[in-house]
C-alpha positions as a Python dict, from the first residue, in 0.01 Angstrom:
ca = {
    (1, 'M'): (0, 0, 0),
    (2, 'N'): (-155, -1, -340),
    (3, 'F'): (-42, 359, -383),
    (4, 'G'): (320, 254, -451),
    (5, 'I'): (217, -3, -710),
    (6, 'A'): (-17, 241, -884),
    (7, 'S'): (256, 506, -890),
    (8, 'N'): (502, 256, -1041),
    (9, 'K'): (254, 160, -1313),
    (10, 'K'): (186, 527, -1382),
    (11, 'N'): (561, 605, -1420),
    (12, 'T'): (608, 302, -1643),
    (13, 'L'): (314, 411, -1861),
    (14, 'I'): (455, 765, -1891),
    (15, 'I'): (798, 634, -1989),
    (16, 'F'): (641, 396, -2243),
    (17, 'L'): (433, 673, -2401),
    (18, 'A'): (729, 915, -2414),
    (19, 'T'): (949, 649, -2577),
    (20, 'T'): (675, 569, -2828),
    (21, 'L'): (639, 937, -2923),
    (22, 'I'): (1014, 980, -2964),
    (23, 'M'): (1046, 667, -3179),
    (24, 'T'): (751, 773, -3395),
    (25, 'G'): (920, 1109, -3450),
    (26, 'L'): (1246, 942, -3551),
    (27, 'F'): (1076, 707, -3795),
    (28, 'S'): (897, 999, -3956),
    (29, 'L'): (1241, 1141, -4050),
    (30, 'L'): (1341, 831, -4246),
    (31, 'P'): (1155, 926, -4567),
    (32, 'S'): (1330, 1266, -4563),
    (33, 'I'): (1672, 1107, -4521),
    (34, 'H'): (1598, 860, -4798),
    (35, 'A'): (1473, 1135, -5031),
    (36, 'F'): (1792, 1338, -4971),
    (37, 'A'): (2007, 1037, -5061),
    (38, 'Q'): (1816, 998, -5387),
    (39, 'T'): (1867, 1363, -5487),
    (40, 'N'): (2237, 1369, -5405),
    (41, 'K'): (2399, 1655, -5599),
    (42, 'T'): (2745, 1804, -5623),
    (43, 'K'): (2772, 2179, -5667),
    (44, 'V'): (3079, 2308, -5852),
    (45, 'I'): (3191, 2672, -5870),
    (46, 'V'): (3489, 2771, -6085),
    (47, 'H'): (3618, 3131, -6071),
    (48, 'Y'): (3851, 3218, -6361),
    (49, 'A'): (4073, 3525, -6396),
    (50, 'S'): (4206, 3582, -6747),
    (51, 'N'): (4506, 3806, -6809),
    (52, 'S'): (4294, 4027, -7033),
    (53, 'G'): (4022, 4077, -6774),
    (54, 'G'): (3792, 3828, -6947),
    (55, 'S'): (3444, 3876, -7080),
    (56, 'L'): (3275, 3538, -7047),
    (57, 'K'): (3422, 3425, -7382),
    (58, 'S'): (3587, 3118, -7233),
    (59, 'N'): (3410, 2805, -7114),
    (60, 'V'): (3481, 2507, -6891),
    (61, 'W'): (3500, 2143, -6992),
    (62, 'L'): (3414, 1963, -6669),
    (63, 'W'): (3384, 1597, -6570),
    (64, 'P'): (3310, 1407, -6249),
    (65, 'D'): (3590, 1156, -6178),
    (66, 'K'): (3569, 852, -6406),
    (67, 'K'): (3262, 987, -6590),
    (68, 'A'): (3199, 1165, -6918),
    (69, 'G'): (3251, 1539, -6937),
    (70, 'N'): (3051, 1825, -7074),
    (71, 'N'): (3098, 2186, -7181),
    (72, 'Y'): (2967, 2461, -6949),
    (73, 'A'): (2960, 2834, -7010),
    (74, 'F'): (3072, 3092, -6761),
    (75, 'T'): (2743, 3233, -6640),
    (76, 'S'): (2842, 3538, -6439),
    (77, 'K'): (3128, 3763, -6337),
    (78, 'D'): (3256, 3866, -5993),
    (79, 'A'): (3547, 4080, -5870),
    (80, 'F'): (3790, 3793, -5937),
    (81, 'G'): (3677, 3712, -6291),
    (82, 'D'): (3436, 3485, -6477),
    (83, 'V'): (3226, 3237, -6277),
    (84, 'C'): (3086, 2898, -6379),
    (85, 'E'): (2841, 2757, -6124),
    (86, 'L'): (2653, 2432, -6176),
    (87, 'E'): (2511, 2122, -6008),
    (88, 'L'): (2609, 1771, -6108),
    (89, 'D'): (2398, 1465, -6040),
    (90, 'G'): (2541, 1230, -5781),
    (91, 'G'): (2797, 1279, -5512),
    (92, 'S'): (3152, 1345, -5623),
    (93, 'N'): (3476, 1390, -5434),
    (94, 'K'): (3685, 1471, -5742),
    (95, 'V'): (3588, 1676, -6047),
    (96, 'G'): (3823, 1754, -6334),
    (97, 'F'): (3809, 2063, -6551),
    (98, 'I'): (3979, 2247, -6834),
    (99, 'V'): (3924, 2615, -6917),
    (100, 'R'): (3890, 2661, -7293),
    (101, 'T'): (3896, 2970, -7512),
    (102, 'S'): (3596, 3082, -7713),
    (103, 'D'): (3692, 2877, -8020),
    (104, 'D'): (3665, 2553, -7812),
    (105, 'K'): (3980, 2418, -7976),
    (106, 'K'): (4241, 2589, -7764),
    (107, 'V'): (4278, 2508, -7398),
    (108, 'E'): (4403, 2771, -7154),
    (109, 'S'): (4630, 2519, -6977),
    (110, 'E'): (4762, 2191, -7111),
    (111, 'K'): (4730, 2045, -6762),
    (112, 'N'): (4402, 1901, -6638),
    (113, 'R'): (4293, 2065, -6315),
    (114, 'F'): (4092, 1903, -6038),
    (115, 'I'): (3857, 2006, -5762),
    (116, 'E'): (3926, 1769, -5474),
    (117, 'K'): (3801, 1957, -5171),
    (118, 'F'): (3425, 1957, -5110),
    (119, 'N'): (3234, 2098, -4815),
    (120, 'N'): (2876, 1969, -4779),
    (121, 'G'): (2869, 1873, -5147),
    (122, 'V'): (3011, 2206, -5270),
    (123, 'G'): (3349, 2241, -5441),
    (124, 'E'): (3469, 2596, -5513),
    (125, 'V'): (3799, 2689, -5675),
    (126, 'W'): (3977, 2990, -5823),
    (127, 'V'): (4212, 2961, -6122),
    (128, 'I'): (4428, 3214, -6303),
    (129, 'E'): (4516, 3211, -6672),
    (130, 'G'): (4871, 3086, -6721),
    (131, 'D'): (4891, 2943, -6367),
    (132, 'S'): (4828, 2568, -6345),
    (133, 'K'): (4761, 2582, -5970),
    (134, 'V'): (4406, 2536, -5837),
    (135, 'Y'): (4338, 2773, -5547),
    (136, 'E'): (4090, 2670, -5279),
    (137, 'S'): (4038, 3016, -5129),
    (138, 'L'): (3973, 3360, -5267),
    (139, 'A'): (4244, 3513, -5047),
    (140, 'T'): (4528, 3296, -5181),
    (141, 'A'): (4403, 3323, -5540),
    (142, 'S'): (4377, 3703, -5518),
    (143, 'S'): (4728, 3725, -5376),
    (144, 'A'): (4865, 3507, -5657),
    (145, 'K'): (4673, 3713, -5912),
    (146, 'R'): (4829, 4037, -5779),
    (147, 'D'): (5176, 3879, -5779),
    (148, 'R'): (5137, 3762, -6140),
    (149, 'K'): (5011, 4103, -6248),
    (150, 'S'): (5301, 4288, -6083),
    (151, 'T'): (5551, 4040, -6235),
    (152, 'R'): (5409, 4100, -6584),
    (153, 'L'): (5433, 4477, -6538),
    (154, 'N'): (5800, 4469, -6432),
}
Protein backbone atom coordinates (compact mmCIF):
# COMPACT_ATOMS: atom_id res chain seq x y z
CA MET A 1 0.00 0.00 0.00
CA ASN A 2 2.88 2.34 0.48
CA PHE A 3 3.82 1.77 -3.16
CA GLY A 4 1.02 4.08 -4.40
CA ILE A 5 1.99 6.86 -2.01
CA ALA A 6 5.68 6.58 -2.90
CA SER A 7 4.82 6.65 -6.62
CA ASN A 8 2.68 9.77 -6.12
CA LYS A 9 5.50 11.53 -4.25
CA LYS A 10 7.95 10.51 -6.97
CA ASN A 11 5.70 11.92 -9.75
CA THR A 12 5.17 15.12 -7.79
CA LEU A 13 8.93 15.50 -7.29
CA ILE A 14 9.58 14.95 -11.02
CA ILE A 15 6.96 17.54 -11.98
CA PHE A 16 8.38 20.01 -9.45
CA LEU A 17 11.94 19.56 -10.74
CA ALA A 18 10.87 19.86 -14.39
CA THR A 19 8.90 23.04 -13.63
CA THR A 20 11.87 24.48 -11.74
CA LEU A 21 14.21 23.79 -14.66
CA ILE A 22 11.83 25.36 -17.16
CA MET A 23 11.32 28.47 -15.02
CA THR A 24 15.08 28.83 -14.49
CA GLY A 25 15.57 28.68 -18.25
CA LEU A 26 12.93 31.35 -18.83
CA PHE A 27 14.42 33.68 -16.23
CA SER A 28 17.84 33.32 -17.82
CA LEU A 29 16.38 34.85 -21.01
CA LEU A 30 15.28 38.04 -19.26
CA PRO A 31 18.72 39.74 -19.37
CA SER A 32 18.88 39.09 -23.13
CA ILE A 33 15.43 40.57 -23.69
CA HIS A 34 16.31 43.58 -21.57
CA ALA A 35 19.63 44.09 -23.40
CA PHE A 36 17.83 44.00 -26.78
CA ALA A 37 15.38 46.67 -25.62
CA GLN A 38 18.30 48.90 -24.61
CA THR A 39 20.01 48.58 -28.00
CA ASN A 40 16.87 49.22 -30.03
CA LYS A 41 17.90 50.40 -33.51
CA THR A 42 16.10 51.33 -36.70
CA LYS A 43 17.76 50.41 -39.98
CA VAL A 44 16.98 52.63 -42.97
CA ILE A 45 17.82 51.85 -46.60
CA VAL A 46 17.13 54.41 -49.33
CA HIS A 47 17.67 53.43 -52.99
CA TYR A 48 17.79 56.44 -55.35
CA ALA A 49 17.66 56.41 -59.15
CA SER A 50 18.70 59.68 -60.77
CA ASN A 51 17.76 60.47 -64.36
CA SER A 52 21.44 60.79 -65.24
CA GLY A 53 22.36 57.39 -63.83
CA GLY A 54 23.86 58.94 -60.70
CA SER A 55 27.33 58.62 -59.31
CA LEU A 56 26.95 58.97 -55.55
CA LYS A 57 27.08 62.79 -55.83
CA SER A 58 23.76 63.27 -54.06
CA ASN A 59 23.11 62.77 -50.36
CA VAL A 60 20.15 62.24 -48.06
CA TRP A 61 18.94 64.52 -45.30
CA LEU A 62 17.15 62.12 -42.96
CA TRP A 63 15.28 62.53 -39.68
CA PRO A 64 13.37 60.22 -37.33
CA ASP A 65 9.84 61.57 -36.76
CA LYS A 66 9.84 64.57 -34.41
CA LYS A 67 13.64 64.51 -34.01
CA ALA A 68 16.55 66.42 -35.50
CA GLY A 69 17.88 65.38 -38.88
CA ASN A 70 21.32 64.74 -40.27
CA ASN A 71 23.08 64.49 -43.61
CA TYR A 72 24.07 61.01 -44.87
CA ALA A 73 26.04 60.13 -47.96
CA PHE A 74 25.07 57.45 -50.42
CA THR A 75 27.51 54.68 -49.59
CA SER A 76 27.07 52.20 -52.42
CA LYS A 77 25.40 51.54 -55.74
CA ASP A 78 23.15 48.70 -56.91
CA ALA A 79 21.29 47.93 -60.15
CA PHE A 80 18.58 50.46 -59.23
CA GLY A 81 20.88 53.36 -58.35
CA ASP A 82 22.62 54.91 -55.35
CA VAL A 83 22.09 53.35 -51.90
CA CYS A 84 22.18 54.96 -48.46
CA GLU A 85 22.09 52.41 -45.64
CA LEU A 86 22.33 53.38 -41.98
CA GLU A 87 21.18 52.57 -38.45
CA LEU A 88 19.44 55.09 -36.23
CA ASP A 89 19.33 54.86 -32.46
CA GLY A 90 15.93 54.06 -31.03
CA GLY A 91 12.87 52.52 -32.55
CA SER A 92 11.08 54.53 -35.21
CA ASN A 93 7.91 53.94 -37.17
CA LYS A 94 8.28 57.04 -39.36
CA VAL A 95 11.45 58.52 -40.86
CA GLY A 96 11.50 61.54 -43.14
CA PHE A 97 14.06 62.19 -45.86
CA ILE A 98 15.03 64.55 -48.65
CA VAL A 99 17.46 63.69 -51.46
CA ARG A 100 19.83 66.60 -52.07
CA THR A 101 22.25 67.34 -54.90
CA SER A 102 25.98 67.53 -54.37
CA ASP A 103 25.95 71.26 -53.59
CA ASP A 104 23.67 70.59 -50.54
CA LYS A 105 21.58 73.65 -51.38
CA LYS A 106 19.31 72.17 -54.00
CA VAL A 107 16.82 69.48 -53.12
CA GLU A 108 15.79 66.89 -55.69
CA SER A 109 12.11 67.14 -54.68
CA GLU A 110 10.38 70.00 -52.89
CA LYS A 111 8.21 67.45 -51.11
CA ASN A 112 9.39 65.72 -47.94
CA ARG A 113 9.26 61.95 -48.31
CA PHE A 114 8.64 59.45 -45.53
CA ILE A 115 9.42 55.85 -44.74
CA GLU A 116 6.42 54.54 -42.84
CA LYS A 117 6.62 50.79 -43.34
CA PHE A 118 9.10 48.89 -41.16
CA ASN A 119 9.63 45.15 -40.91
CA ASN A 120 11.54 44.01 -37.80
CA GLY A 121 13.06 47.47 -37.40
CA VAL A 122 14.08 47.81 -41.07
CA GLY A 123 12.59 50.38 -43.45
CA GLU A 124 13.60 50.11 -47.12
CA VAL A 125 12.38 52.36 -49.92
CA TRP A 126 13.12 53.16 -53.56
CA VAL A 127 12.78 56.68 -54.98
CA ILE A 128 13.20 58.08 -58.48
CA GLU A 129 14.40 61.56 -59.38
CA GLY A 130 11.47 63.74 -60.39
CA ASP A 131 8.90 61.33 -58.92
CA SER A 132 7.63 62.30 -55.46
CA LYS A 133 6.28 58.81 -54.77
CA VAL A 134 8.03 56.54 -52.25
CA TYR A 135 8.09 52.94 -53.48
CA GLU A 136 8.12 50.13 -50.93
CA SER A 137 9.25 47.36 -53.30
CA LEU A 138 11.93 47.03 -55.92
CA ALA A 139 9.45 45.58 -58.44
CA THR A 140 7.09 48.58 -58.40
CA ALA A 141 9.96 51.07 -58.35
CA SER A 142 11.69 49.38 -61.29
CA SER A 143 8.46 49.38 -63.27
CA ALA A 144 7.92 53.09 -62.57
CA LYS A 145 11.54 53.80 -63.49
CA ARG A 146 11.12 52.02 -66.87
CA ASP A 147 7.86 53.89 -67.51
CA ARG A 148 9.48 57.26 -66.75
CA LYS A 149 12.44 56.46 -68.97
CA SER A 150 10.25 55.43 -71.92
CA THR A 151 8.09 58.55 -71.46
CA ARG A 152 11.19 60.79 -71.56
CA LEU A 153 12.41 59.08 -74.74
CA ASN A 154 9.11 59.56 -76.60
